[in-house]
Short mmCIF file of C-alpha atoms and ligand atoms in Angstrom, two decimals:
data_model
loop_
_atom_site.label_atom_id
_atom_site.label_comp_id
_atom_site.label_asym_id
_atom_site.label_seq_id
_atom_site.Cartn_x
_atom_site.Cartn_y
_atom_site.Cartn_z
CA UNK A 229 28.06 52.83 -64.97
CA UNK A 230 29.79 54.53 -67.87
CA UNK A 231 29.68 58.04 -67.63
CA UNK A 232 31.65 59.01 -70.60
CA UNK A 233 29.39 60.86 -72.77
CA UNK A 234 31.54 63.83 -74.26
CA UNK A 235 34.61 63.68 -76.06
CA UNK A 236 37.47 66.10 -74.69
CA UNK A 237 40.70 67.44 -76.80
CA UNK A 238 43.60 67.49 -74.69
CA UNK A 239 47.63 69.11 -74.90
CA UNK A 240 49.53 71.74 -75.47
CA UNK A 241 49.14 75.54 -76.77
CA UNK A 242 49.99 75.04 -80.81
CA UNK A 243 48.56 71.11 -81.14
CA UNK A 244 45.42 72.09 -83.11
CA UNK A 245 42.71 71.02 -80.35
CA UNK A 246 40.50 73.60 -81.46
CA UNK A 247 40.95 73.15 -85.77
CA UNK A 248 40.68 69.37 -85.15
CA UNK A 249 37.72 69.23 -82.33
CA UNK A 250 35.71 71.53 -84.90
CA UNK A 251 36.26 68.80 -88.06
CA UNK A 252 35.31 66.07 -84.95
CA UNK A 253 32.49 67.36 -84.29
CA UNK A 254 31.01 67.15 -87.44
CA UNK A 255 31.88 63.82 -88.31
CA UNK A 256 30.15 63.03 -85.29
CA UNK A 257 27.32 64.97 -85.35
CA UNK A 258 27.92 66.61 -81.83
CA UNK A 259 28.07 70.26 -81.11
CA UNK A 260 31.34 71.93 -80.95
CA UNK A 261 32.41 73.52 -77.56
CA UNK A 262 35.71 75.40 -76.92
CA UNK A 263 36.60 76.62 -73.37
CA UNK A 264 38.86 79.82 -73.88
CA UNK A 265 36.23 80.75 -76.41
CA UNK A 266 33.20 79.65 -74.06
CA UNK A 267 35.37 81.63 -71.25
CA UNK A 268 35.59 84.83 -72.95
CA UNK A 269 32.08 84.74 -74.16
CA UNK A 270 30.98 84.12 -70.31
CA UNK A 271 33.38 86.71 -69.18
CA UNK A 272 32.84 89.12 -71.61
CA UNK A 273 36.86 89.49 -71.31
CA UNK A 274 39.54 87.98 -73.83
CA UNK A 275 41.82 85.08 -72.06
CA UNK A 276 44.55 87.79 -72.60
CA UNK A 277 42.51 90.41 -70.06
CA UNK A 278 41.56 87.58 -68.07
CA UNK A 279 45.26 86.62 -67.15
CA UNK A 280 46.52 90.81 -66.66
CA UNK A 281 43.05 92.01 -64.91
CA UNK A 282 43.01 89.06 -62.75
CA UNK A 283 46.08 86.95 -62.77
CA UNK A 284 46.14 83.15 -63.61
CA UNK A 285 45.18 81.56 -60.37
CA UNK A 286 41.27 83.36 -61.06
CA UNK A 287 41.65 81.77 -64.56
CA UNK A 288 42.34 78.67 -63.46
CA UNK A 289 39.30 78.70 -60.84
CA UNK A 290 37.13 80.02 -63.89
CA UNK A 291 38.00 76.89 -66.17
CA UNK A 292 37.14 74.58 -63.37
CA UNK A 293 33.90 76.49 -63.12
CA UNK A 294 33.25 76.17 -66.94
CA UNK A 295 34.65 72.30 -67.13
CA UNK A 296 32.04 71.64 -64.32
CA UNK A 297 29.47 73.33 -66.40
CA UNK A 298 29.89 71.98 -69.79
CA UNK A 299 30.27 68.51 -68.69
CA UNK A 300 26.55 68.62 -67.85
CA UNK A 301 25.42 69.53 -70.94
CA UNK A 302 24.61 67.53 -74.17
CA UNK A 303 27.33 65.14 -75.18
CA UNK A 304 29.62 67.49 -76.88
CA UNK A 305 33.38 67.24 -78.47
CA UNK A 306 35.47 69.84 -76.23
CA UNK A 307 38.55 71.30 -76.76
CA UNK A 308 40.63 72.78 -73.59
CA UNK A 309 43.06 75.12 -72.82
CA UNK A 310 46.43 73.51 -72.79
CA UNK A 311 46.87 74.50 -69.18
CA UNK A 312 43.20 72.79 -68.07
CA UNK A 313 44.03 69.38 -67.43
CA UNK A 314 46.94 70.10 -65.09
CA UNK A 315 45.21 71.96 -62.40
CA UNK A 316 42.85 70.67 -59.39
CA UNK A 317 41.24 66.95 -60.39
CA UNK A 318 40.46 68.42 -63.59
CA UNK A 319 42.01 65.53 -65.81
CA UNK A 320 40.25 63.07 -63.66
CA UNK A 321 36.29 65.01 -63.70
CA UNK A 322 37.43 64.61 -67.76
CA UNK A 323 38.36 60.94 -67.95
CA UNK A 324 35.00 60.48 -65.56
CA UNK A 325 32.75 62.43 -68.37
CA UNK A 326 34.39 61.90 -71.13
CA UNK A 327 36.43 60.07 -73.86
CA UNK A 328 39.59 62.17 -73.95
CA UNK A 329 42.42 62.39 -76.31
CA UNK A 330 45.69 63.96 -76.12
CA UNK A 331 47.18 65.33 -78.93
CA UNK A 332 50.82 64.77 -79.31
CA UNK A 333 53.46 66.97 -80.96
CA UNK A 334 57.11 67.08 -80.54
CA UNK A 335 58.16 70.11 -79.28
CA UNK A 336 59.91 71.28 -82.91
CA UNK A 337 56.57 71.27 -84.32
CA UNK A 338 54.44 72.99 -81.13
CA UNK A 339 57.32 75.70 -81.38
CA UNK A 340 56.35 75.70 -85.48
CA UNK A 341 53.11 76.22 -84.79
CA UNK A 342 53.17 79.46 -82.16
CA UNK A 343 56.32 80.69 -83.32
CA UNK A 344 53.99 84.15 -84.61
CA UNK A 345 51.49 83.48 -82.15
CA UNK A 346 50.57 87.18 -80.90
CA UNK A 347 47.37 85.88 -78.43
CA UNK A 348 48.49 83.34 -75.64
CA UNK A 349 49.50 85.56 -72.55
CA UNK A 350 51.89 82.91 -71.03
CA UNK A 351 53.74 83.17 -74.65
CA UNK A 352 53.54 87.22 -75.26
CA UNK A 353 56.98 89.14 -75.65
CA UNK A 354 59.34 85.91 -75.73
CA UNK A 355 61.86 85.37 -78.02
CA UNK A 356 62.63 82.35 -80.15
CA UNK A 357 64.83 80.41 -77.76
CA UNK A 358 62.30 81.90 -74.19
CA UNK A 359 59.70 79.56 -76.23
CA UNK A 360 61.67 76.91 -76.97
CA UNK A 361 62.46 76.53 -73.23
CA UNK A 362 58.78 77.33 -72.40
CA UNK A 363 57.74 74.56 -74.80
CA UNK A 364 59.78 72.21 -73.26
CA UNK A 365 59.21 72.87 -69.47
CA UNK A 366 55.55 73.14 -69.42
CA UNK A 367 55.40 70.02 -71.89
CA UNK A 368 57.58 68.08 -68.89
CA UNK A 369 55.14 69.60 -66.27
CA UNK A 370 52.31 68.56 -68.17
CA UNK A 371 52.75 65.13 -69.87
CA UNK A 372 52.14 63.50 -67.20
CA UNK A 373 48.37 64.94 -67.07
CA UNK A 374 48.12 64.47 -70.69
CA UNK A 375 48.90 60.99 -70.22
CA UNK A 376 45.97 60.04 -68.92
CA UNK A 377 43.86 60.82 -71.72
CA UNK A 378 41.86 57.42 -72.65
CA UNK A 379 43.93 57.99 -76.19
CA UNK A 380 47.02 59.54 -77.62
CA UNK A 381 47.33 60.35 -81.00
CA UNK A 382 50.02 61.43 -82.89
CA UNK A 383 48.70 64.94 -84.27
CA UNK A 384 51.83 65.83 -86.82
CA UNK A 385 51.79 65.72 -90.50
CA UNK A 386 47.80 65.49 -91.13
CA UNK A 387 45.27 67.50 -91.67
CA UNK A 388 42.87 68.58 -89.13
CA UNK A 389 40.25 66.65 -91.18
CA UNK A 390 42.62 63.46 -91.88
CA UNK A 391 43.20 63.38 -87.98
CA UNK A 392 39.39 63.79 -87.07
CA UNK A 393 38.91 60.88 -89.41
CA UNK A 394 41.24 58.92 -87.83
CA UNK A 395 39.97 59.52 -84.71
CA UNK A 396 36.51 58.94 -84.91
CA UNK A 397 37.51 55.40 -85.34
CA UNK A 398 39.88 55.18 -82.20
CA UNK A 399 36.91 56.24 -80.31
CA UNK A 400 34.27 53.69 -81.43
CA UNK A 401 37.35 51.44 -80.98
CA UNK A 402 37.59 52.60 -77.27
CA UNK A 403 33.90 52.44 -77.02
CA UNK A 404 33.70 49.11 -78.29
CA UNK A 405 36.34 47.58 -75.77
CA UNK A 406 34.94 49.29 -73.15
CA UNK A 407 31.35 47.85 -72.96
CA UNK A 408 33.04 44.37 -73.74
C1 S3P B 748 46.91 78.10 -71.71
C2 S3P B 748 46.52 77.76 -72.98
C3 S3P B 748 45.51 78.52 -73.71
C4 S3P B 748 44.58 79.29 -72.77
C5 S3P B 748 45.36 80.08 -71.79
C6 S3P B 748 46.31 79.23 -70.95
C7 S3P B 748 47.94 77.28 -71.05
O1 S3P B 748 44.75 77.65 -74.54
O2 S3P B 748 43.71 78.43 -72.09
O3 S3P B 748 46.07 81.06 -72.51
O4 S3P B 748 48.05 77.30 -69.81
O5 S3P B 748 48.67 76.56 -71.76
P1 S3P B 748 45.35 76.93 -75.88
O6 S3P B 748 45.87 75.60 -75.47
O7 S3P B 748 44.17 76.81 -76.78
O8 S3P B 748 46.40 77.83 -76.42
#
């Protein structure tokens, strides 16, 4: 039986999960869910206090909790946290529950994107080139997760909207094959 009824934003800090999965969801008339923001509303506690109150392994048990809760509600377009996919089965509950999609950037353009980023504890107080090394060994830890997203789309040079366009059809594409 098909359980895919969401649609879940996948990849890295900086890929524009969250711009993109808002402009998604309203071209297909779902609601809009994001899980650091869903987190920190739950918690009461920004991702930032989260991580130095309580240390990453409880955030990483929290966004297990919260995946396993919002994939029982309505169908909904999530976006994660870069880091969900790539602990416990959490990529596979997704790709049970949902129609995911990883958003790919080159590393130039994630490092573009959260070269002033002042939020994202694992990023706070490194220089240019601690990111650029960041970027590139959590993108080699993680691809592999990402990868297994039911589709990949290039996420560079468009819009949020232009890419939510061209996503909407991929899925109904995917859909379409899929009950073939
Ligand atoms: C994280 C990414 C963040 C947030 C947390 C951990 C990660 O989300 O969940 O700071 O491990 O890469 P974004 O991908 O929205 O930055």
């Amino acid at each position: 039986m098909n359980r895919k009824k969401h649609v879940i934003l996948v990849g890295m800090p900086g890929s524009g999960k969250s711009n993109m999965g808002f402009f998604l969801s309203k071209l297909m008339r779902m609601p809009f869910i994001d899980t650091d923001y869903y987190i920190t509303v739950k918690e009461q506690k920004s991702i930032a206090k989260i991580f130095a109150e309580h240390g990453e392994d409880c955030f990483r048990k929290i966004e297990q909790q919260i995946l396993l809760e919002i994939i029982e509600k309505d169908p909904s377009v999530i976006a994660t946290g870069g880091g969900m996919p790539c602990f416990y089965n959490n990529m596979d509950i997704m790709n049970e529950f949902a129609v995911t999609v990883y958003l790919e950037l080159t590393p130039e353009k994630l490092f573009e994107h959260l070269k002033t980023d002042t939020k994202r504890p694992l990023l706070k107080g490194k220089t240019g080139e601690e990111l650029t090394d960041y970027i590139n060994i959590s993108l080699e830890q993680r691809k592999s997760f990402y990868e297994k997203a039911d589709i990949t789309i290039q996420a560079y040079d468009k819009t949020p909207a232009q890419l939510a366009t061209e996503l909407v059809k991929n899925i109904s594409g995917f859909m379409a094959n899929m009950t073939q």
